[in-house]
């Protein structure tokens, strides 16, 4: 049986740009799938197709057991959507925004007001409930946007880069909210460019690049694909970076990554702490002073680099936001129709 979110062979083009090129997804009920990739990879386009905001050129999609193409209105009643940008009316108060969404979902006025009170408390917005949202900080707007997506307690949620632009504290708070949501049985598809976020929240991760799913698995499974550990070295003198790279190449099991601005070099290795000691000795023999050195497990950034040849934060040609602009800007009002 397909999961709570299922897609097979989704294709979507915008002129000459193939935003989705045969995407397959299957998200079991009560789990989180992290859709990881750079701008233009196809993440937002996939979310828009699965939430009925775009019609794919071909392929099949089923959400909460409902065919997305045949019964779009029923799908909209069964999902919540938090897009890349907070879709709140800045001239209404936080309370009024939530009540309005409830009424758009045809809740009775009393029920909509009660639900607004619950959500304002859950998202720590009670003190600001009766202020116009134009006075809210970015983090508060993002929390209100997520609260609006939960007005009808949907069994399936879509979050498109929900923490983009948030400071570390607000990001951590939103992570806790997401964890509580999933622990209550909600199925979630989460798109992100933050590797740490996918690692922290997702049961399963799909790596997307150029409209295709190029890898799928748990965080540990994807990291295992890169093999071994990483030695990271920060040299004291920029002029010593070339010599340090030569030293690391002698111990490495792959290419050395060099970050000029931080004077950091990273290379995949095998051998653990014993090898690290050998690296330190060789750097000392070569007269290379270091500010820091360490051994770490591969990160999802290493995975993405090994799979695609570029890091996940790199924007690709034909930014996805531009691709979907012609499809029309949609907010909570349209999703609730």
CSV table of C-alpha atoms in Angstrom, one decimal:
chain,number,residue,atom,x,y,z
A,1,UNK,CA,0.0,0.0,0.0
A,2,UNK,CA,1.3,3.5,-0.8
A,3,UNK,CA,2.1,5.8,2.1
A,4,UNK,CA,0.3,8.9,3.2
A,5,UNK,CA,2.1,10.8,0.4
A,6,UNK,CA,2.8,9.0,-2.8
A,7,UNK,CA,4.1,10.2,-6.2
A,8,UNK,CA,5.1,8.2,-9.3
A,9,UNK,CA,6.8,9.7,-12.3
A,10,UNK,CA,5.9,13.3,-11.7
A,11,UNK,CA,7.0,15.6,-14.6
A,12,UNK,CA,6.6,19.3,-14.8
A,13,UNK,CA,8.1,21.7,-17.3
A,14,UNK,CA,8.2,25.5,-17.6
A,15,UNK,CA,9.1,26.2,-21.2
A,16,UNK,CA,12.5,24.6,-21.8
A,17,UNK,CA,13.1,24.0,-18.1
A,18,UNK,CA,12.2,20.5,-16.8
A,19,UNK,CA,11.6,21.3,-13.2
A,20,UNK,CA,10.5,17.8,-12.3
A,21,UNK,CA,11.9,14.9,-14.3
A,22,UNK,CA,10.1,11.8,-13.2
A,23,UNK,CA,10.0,12.2,-9.4
A,24,UNK,CA,9.0,9.2,-7.3
A,25,UNK,CA,8.1,9.6,-3.6
A,26,UNK,CA,6.6,7.4,-0.9
A,27,UNK,CA,6.1,8.7,2.7
A,28,UNK,CA,4.8,6.3,5.3
A,29,UNK,CA,2.1,7.5,7.6
A,30,UNK,CA,3.3,9.3,10.7
A,31,UNK,CA,6.9,9.9,9.4
A,32,UNK,CA,8.9,12.8,8.1
A,33,UNK,CA,10.5,12.8,4.6
A,34,UNK,CA,13.2,15.5,4.2
A,35,UNK,CA,13.4,16.7,0.6
A,36,UNK,CA,16.9,18.0,0.4
A,37,UNK,CA,18.4,20.0,-2.5
A,38,UNK,CA,19.5,23.5,-3.7
A,39,UNK,CA,17.4,26.2,-5.2
A,40,UNK,CA,16.1,25.0,-8.6
A,41,UNK,CA,16.4,21.3,-7.7
A,42,UNK,CA,12.6,20.9,-8.0
A,43,UNK,CA,11.6,20.8,-4.3
A,44,UNK,CA,9.0,23.6,-4.4
A,45,UNK,CA,7.6,22.4,-7.7
A,46,UNK,CA,7.1,19.0,-6.2
A,47,UNK,CA,5.3,20.4,-3.2
A,48,UNK,CA,3.0,22.6,-5.4
A,49,UNK,CA,2.1,19.5,-7.5
A,50,UNK,CA,1.3,17.4,-4.4
A,51,UNK,CA,-0.8,20.2,-2.8
A,52,UNK,CA,-2.9,20.8,-6.0
A,53,UNK,CA,-1.4,24.3,-6.6
A,54,UNK,CA,0.2,23.1,-9.9
A,55,UNK,CA,-0.9,20.4,-12.2
A,56,UNK,CA,1.9,18.0,-13.3
A,57,UNK,CA,2.4,17.4,-17.0
A,58,UNK,CA,2.4,13.6,-16.3
A,59,UNK,CA,2.6,11.2,-13.5
A,60,UNK,CA,0.5,10.1,-10.5
A,61,UNK,CA,0.1,11.6,-7.0
A,62,UNK,CA,-1.9,10.4,-4.1
A,63,UNK,CA,-2.1,12.3,-0.7
A,64,UNK,CA,-4.0,10.9,2.3
A,65,UNK,CA,-5.4,8.2,0.1
A,66,UNK,CA,-6.9,10.7,-2.4
A,67,UNK,CA,-5.9,11.2,-6.0
A,68,UNK,CA,-4.5,14.6,-6.4
A,69,UNK,CA,-5.5,15.1,-10.0
A,70,UNK,CA,-9.0,13.6,-9.8
A,71,UNK,CA,-10.1,15.0,-6.4
A,72,UNK,CA,-8.1,18.2,-5.7
A,73,UNK,CA,-10.7,19.7,-3.4
A,74,UNK,CA,-10.8,16.6,-1.2
A,75,UNK,CA,-7.0,16.7,-1.0
A,76,UNK,CA,-7.1,20.4,0.1
A,77,UNK,CA,-9.4,19.5,3.0
A,78,UNK,CA,-6.9,16.8,4.2
A,79,UNK,CA,-3.6,18.8,4.2
A,80,UNK,CA,-1.8,21.7,5.7
A,81,UNK,CA,0.7,23.8,3.8
A,82,UNK,CA,3.3,26.2,5.1
A,83,UNK,CA,5.1,27.7,2.1
A,84,UNK,CA,8.5,29.4,1.7
A,85,UNK,CA,7.1,32.8,2.7
A,86,UNK,CA,4.7,33.4,5.6
A,87,UNK,CA,1.2,33.8,4.1
A,88,UNK,CA,-0.4,36.0,6.8
A,89,UNK,CA,-2.4,39.2,6.4
A,90,UNK,CA,-0.2,41.8,8.1
A,91,UNK,CA,-3.2,44.2,8.7
A,92,UNK,CA,-5.0,41.6,10.8
A,93,UNK,CA,-4.0,40.5,14.2
A,94,UNK,CA,-2.6,37.1,14.9
A,95,UNK,CA,-5.9,36.0,16.3
A,96,UNK,CA,-7.9,37.4,13.4
A,97,UNK,CA,-5.6,35.6,10.9
A,98,UNK,CA,-6.3,32.2,12.5
A,99,UNK,CA,-10.0,32.8,12.8
A,100,UNK,CA,-10.2,33.8,9.2
A,101,UNK,CA,-8.4,30.6,8.1
A,102,UNK,CA,-10.8,28.6,10.2
A,103,UNK,CA,-13.8,30.2,8.6
A,104,UNK,CA,-12.4,29.6,5.1
A,105,UNK,CA,-12.4,25.9,6.1
A,106,UNK,CA,-16.1,26.4,6.9
A,107,UNK,CA,-15.6,26.0,10.7
A,108,UNK,CA,-18.3,27.7,12.8
A,109,UNK,CA,-17.3,31.0,14.2
A,110,UNK,CA,-17.2,29.7,17.8
A,111,UNK,CA,-15.1,26.7,16.9
A,112,UNK,CA,-12.7,28.9,14.8
A,113,UNK,CA,-12.2,31.3,17.8
A,114,UNK,CA,-11.5,28.4,20.2
A,115,UNK,CA,-9.1,26.8,17.8
A,116,UNK,CA,-7.3,30.2,17.4
A,117,UNK,CA,-6.8,30.4,21.1
A,118,UNK,CA,-5.3,26.9,21.3
A,119,UNK,CA,-2.9,27.5,18.5
A,120,UNK,CA,-1.8,30.9,19.8
A,121,UNK,CA,-0.9,29.2,23.1
A,122,UNK,CA,0.8,26.3,21.4
A,123,UNK,CA,3.0,28.6,19.3
A,124,UNK,CA,3.8,31.0,22.1
A,125,UNK,CA,1.9,33.9,20.5
A,126,UNK,CA,-0.7,34.6,23.1
A,127,UNK,CA,0.9,37.8,24.3
A,128,UNK,CA,0.9,39.2,20.7
A,129,UNK,CA,-2.4,37.7,19.7
A,130,UNK,CA,-4.2,41.1,19.3
A,131,UNK,CA,-1.4,43.0,17.7
A,132,UNK,CA,-1.3,43.5,13.9
A,133,UNK,CA,1.0,40.9,12.3
A,134,UNK,CA,2.9,43.7,10.6
A,135,UNK,CA,4.5,44.3,14.0
A,136,UNK,CA,5.6,40.7,14.4
A,137,UNK,CA,9.2,39.6,14.0
A,138,UNK,CA,10.1,37.2,11.2
A,139,UNK,CA,10.1,34.3,13.6
A,140,UNK,CA,6.7,35.2,14.9
A,141,UNK,CA,5.3,35.4,11.4
A,142,UNK,CA,6.7,32.0,10.6
A,143,UNK,CA,5.1,30.5,13.7
A,144,UNK,CA,1.8,32.1,12.9
A,145,UNK,CA,2.0,30.8,9.3
A,146,UNK,CA,2.6,27.3,10.6
A,147,UNK,CA,-0.3,27.6,13.1
A,148,UNK,CA,-2.6,28.7,10.3
A,149,UNK,CA,-1.6,25.5,8.4
A,150,UNK,CA,-2.7,23.5,11.4
A,151,UNK,CA,-6.1,25.1,12.0
A,152,UNK,CA,-8.0,21.9,10.9
A,153,UNK,CA,-5.5,19.4,12.4
A,154,UNK,CA,-4.6,17.9,9.0
A,155,UNK,CA,-3.3,14.3,8.8
A,156,UNK,CA,-0.7,15.4,6.2
A,157,UNK,CA,1.5,18.5,6.3
A,158,UNK,CA,3.8,20.1,3.7
A,159,UNK,CA,6.5,22.5,4.8
A,160,UNK,CA,8.5,24.2,2.2
A,161,UNK,CA,11.8,25.5,3.7
A,162,UNK,CA,10.0,26.5,7.0
A,163,UNK,CA,13.0,27.9,8.8
A,164,UNK,CA,14.6,29.9,6.0
A,165,UNK,CA,15.7,33.3,7.4
A,166,UNK,CA,15.1,32.4,11.0
A,167,UNK,CA,17.8,33.0,13.6
A,168,UNK,CA,19.1,29.9,15.5
A,169,UNK,CA,16.8,30.3,18.5
A,170,UNK,CA,13.6,30.6,16.4
A,171,UNK,CA,14.8,27.6,14.2
A,172,UNK,CA,15.2,25.4,17.3
A,173,UNK,CA,11.8,26.4,18.6
A,174,UNK,CA,10.2,25.6,15.3
A,175,UNK,CA,12.0,22.2,15.3
A,176,UNK,CA,10.4,21.4,18.6
A,177,UNK,CA,7.0,22.3,17.3
A,178,UNK,CA,7.5,20.0,14.3
A,179,UNK,CA,8.6,17.2,16.5
A,180,UNK,CA,5.5,17.5,18.6
A,181,UNK,CA,3.4,17.6,15.5
A,182,UNK,CA,4.8,14.4,14.1
A,183,UNK,CA,4.7,12.6,17.5
A,184,UNK,CA,0.9,13.2,17.3
A,185,UNK,CA,0.7,11.1,14.2
A,186,UNK,CA,1.0,13.7,11.4
A,187,UNK,CA,2.8,12.8,8.2
A,188,UNK,CA,5.2,15.5,7.0
A,189,UNK,CA,7.0,16.3,3.8
A,190,UNK,CA,9.7,18.9,4.6
A,191,UNK,CA,11.8,20.6,2.0
A,192,UNK,CA,15.0,22.2,3.2
A,193,UNK,CA,18.5,23.5,2.2
A,194,UNK,CA,19.7,23.1,5.7
A,195,UNK,CA,21.5,19.8,6.0
A,196,UNK,CA,21.4,19.9,9.8
A,197,UNK,CA,17.6,20.3,9.6
A,198,UNK,CA,17.1,17.2,7.5
A,199,UNK,CA,19.5,15.3,9.7
A,200,UNK,CA,17.7,16.5,12.9
A,201,UNK,CA,14.0,16.0,11.8
A,202,UNK,CA,13.7,13.5,9.0
A,203,UNK,CA,13.1,9.8,9.3
A,204,UNK,CA,14.1,9.4,5.7
A,205,UNK,CA,15.8,11.8,3.2
A,206,UNK,CA,15.4,12.1,-0.5
A,207,UNK,CA,18.2,14.1,-2.3
A,208,UNK,CA,16.9,16.0,-5.3
A,209,UNK,CA,18.9,17.6,-8.0
A,210,UNK,CA,17.8,18.9,-11.5
A,211,UNK,CA,14.3,17.6,-11.0
A,212,UNK,CA,15.3,14.0,-10.0
A,213,UNK,CA,15.6,12.0,-6.8
A,214,UNK,CA,19.2,11.0,-7.0
A,215,UNK,CA,19.5,9.3,-3.6
A,216,UNK,CA,17.2,8.0,-0.8
A,217,UNK,CA,17.7,6.7,2.7
A,218,UNK,CA,18.2,7.5,6.3
A,219,UNK,CA,20.8,10.1,7.3
A,220,UNK,CA,23.2,7.3,8.4
A,221,UNK,CA,22.6,5.3,5.2
A,222,UNK,CA,23.4,8.4,3.0
A,223,UNK,CA,26.5,9.2,5.1
A,224,UNK,CA,27.7,5.6,4.7
A,225,UNK,CA,27.7,6.1,1.0
A,226,UNK,CA,30.6,8.6,1.2
A,227,UNK,CA,32.6,6.1,3.3
A,228,UNK,CA,35.1,6.7,6.2
A,229,UNK,CA,35.7,9.8,8.2
A,230,UNK,CA,37.0,13.3,7.5
A,231,UNK,CA,40.1,15.0,8.7
A,232,UNK,CA,39.6,18.8,9.0
A,233,UNK,CA,42.6,21.1,9.4
A,234,UNK,CA,42.7,24.8,9.8
A,235,UNK,CA,46.1,26.2,9.1
A,236,UNK,CA,47.5,29.3,10.7
A,237,UNK,CA,49.1,30.8,7.6
A,238,UNK,CA,47.3,31.1,4.3
A,239,UNK,CA,50.6,30.6,2.5
A,240,UNK,CA,50.8,27.1,4.0
A,241,UNK,CA,47.5,25.9,2.5
A,242,UNK,CA,49.1,24.4,-0.6
A,243,UNK,CA,51.7,22.4,1.4
A,244,UNK,CA,49.0,21.2,3.8
A,245,UNK,CA,46.9,20.0,0.9
A,246,UNK,CA,49.9,17.9,-0.3
A,247,UNK,CA,50.2,16.4,3.2
A,248,UNK,CA,46.5,15.5,3.4
A,249,UNK,CA,46.5,14.1,-0.1
A,250,UNK,CA,49.1,11.6,1.1
A,251,UNK,CA,46.7,10.3,3.7
A,252,UNK,CA,43.3,10.8,2.0
A,253,UNK,CA,41.0,8.4,0.2
A,254,UNK,CA,39.5,11.1,-2.0
A,255,UNK,CA,39.9,14.7,-3.1
A,256,UNK,CA,40.7,17.4,-0.6
A,257,UNK,CA,38.2,20.2,-0.2
A,258,UNK,CA,39.8,23.6,0.4
A,259,UNK,CA,38.0,26.7,1.9
A,260,UNK,CA,40.3,29.6,1.2
A,261,UNK,CA,38.4,32.2,3.4
A,262,UNK,CA,38.5,30.0,6.5
A,263,UNK,CA,41.9,28.3,5.7
A,264,UNK,CA,40.2,25.0,6.3
A,265,UNK,CA,41.1,21.8,4.4
A,266,UNK,CA,39.0,18.6,4.6
A,267,UNK,CA,39.8,15.1,3.2
A,268,UNK,CA,38.1,11.7,3.5
A,269,UNK,CA,40.2,9.1,5.4
A,270,UNK,CA,40.2,5.7,7.0
A,271,UNK,CA,42.2,4.8,10.1
A,272,UNK,CA,40.7,6.8,12.9
A,273,UNK,CA,42.6,8.5,15.7
A,274,UNK,CA,45.9,6.6,14.8
A,275,UNK,CA,45.9,8.2,11.4
A,276,UNK,CA,45.0,11.6,12.8
A,277,UNK,CA,48.2,11.4,15.0
A,278,UNK,CA,50.2,10.6,11.9
A,279,UNK,CA,48.7,13.6,10.0
A,280,UNK,CA,49.7,15.9,12.9
A,281,UNK,CA,53.2,14.6,13.0
A,282,UNK,CA,53.7,15.1,9.2
A,283,UNK,CA,52.3,18.6,9.4
A,284,UNK,CA,54.7,19.4,12.2
A,285,UNK,CA,57.7,18.0,10.2
A,286,UNK,CA,56.7,20.2,7.2
A,287,UNK,CA,56.7,23.2,9.5
A,288,UNK,CA,52.9,23.9,9.1
A,289,UNK,CA,51.4,25.6,12.1
A,290,UNK,CA,47.7,24.7,12.6
A,291,UNK,CA,44.9,26.5,14.5
A,292,UNK,CA,42.6,23.4,14.7
A,293,UNK,CA,42.5,19.8,13.6
A,294,UNK,CA,39.9,17.1,14.1
A,295,UNK,CA,38.3,13.9,12.9
A,296,UNK,CA,34.6,13.8,12.2
A,297,UNK,CA,32.0,11.6,10.5
A,298,UNK,CA,30.7,12.7,7.1
A,299,UNK,CA,27.9,15.2,7.1
A,300,UNK,CA,25.0,15.4,4.7
A,301,UNK,CA,26.9,18.2,3.0
A,302,UNK,CA,29.6,15.7,2.2
A,303,UNK,CA,26.9,13.3,0.8
A,304,UNK,CA,25.5,16.0,-1.4
A,305,UNK,CA,28.9,17.0,-2.7
A,306,UNK,CA,29.8,13.4,-3.5
A,307,UNK,CA,26.5,12.8,-5.3
A,308,UNK,CA,26.2,16.0,-7.3
A,309,UNK,CA,29.6,17.7,-7.4
A,310,UNK,CA,28.4,20.8,-5.6
A,311,UNK,CA,27.2,21.6,-2.1
A,312,UNK,CA,23.5,21.8,-1.2
A,313,UNK,CA,23.5,25.6,-0.7
A,314,UNK,CA,24.6,26.3,-4.2
A,315,UNK,CA,21.9,27.7,-6.4
A,316,UNK,CA,21.5,26.2,-9.8
A,317,UNK,CA,20.6,27.7,-13.1
A,318,UNK,CA,16.9,28.5,-13.5
A,319,UNK,CA,16.0,29.2,-9.9
A,320,UNK,CA,12.8,27.3,-9.0
A,321,UNK,CA,11.1,30.3,-7.6
A,322,UNK,CA,11.3,32.0,-11.0
A,323,UNK,CA,10.1,28.8,-12.7
A,324,UNK,CA,6.9,28.7,-10.6
A,325,UNK,CA,6.2,32.4,-10.6
A,326,UNK,CA,4.0,32.1,-13.8
A,327,UNK,CA,1.9,29.5,-12.1
A,328,UNK,CA,0.5,32.2,-9.8
A,329,UNK,CA,1.1,33.2,-6.2
A,330,UNK,CA,-1.1,31.2,-3.8
A,331,UNK,CA,-1.9,31.7,-0.2
A,332,UNK,CA,-3.9,30.0,2.6
A,333,UNK,CA,-7.1,31.4,1.1
A,334,UNK,CA,-6.7,29.4,-2.2
A,335,UNK,CA,-5.5,26.3,-0.4
A,336,UNK,CA,-8.7,26.3,1.7
A,337,UNK,CA,-11.1,26.5,-1.2
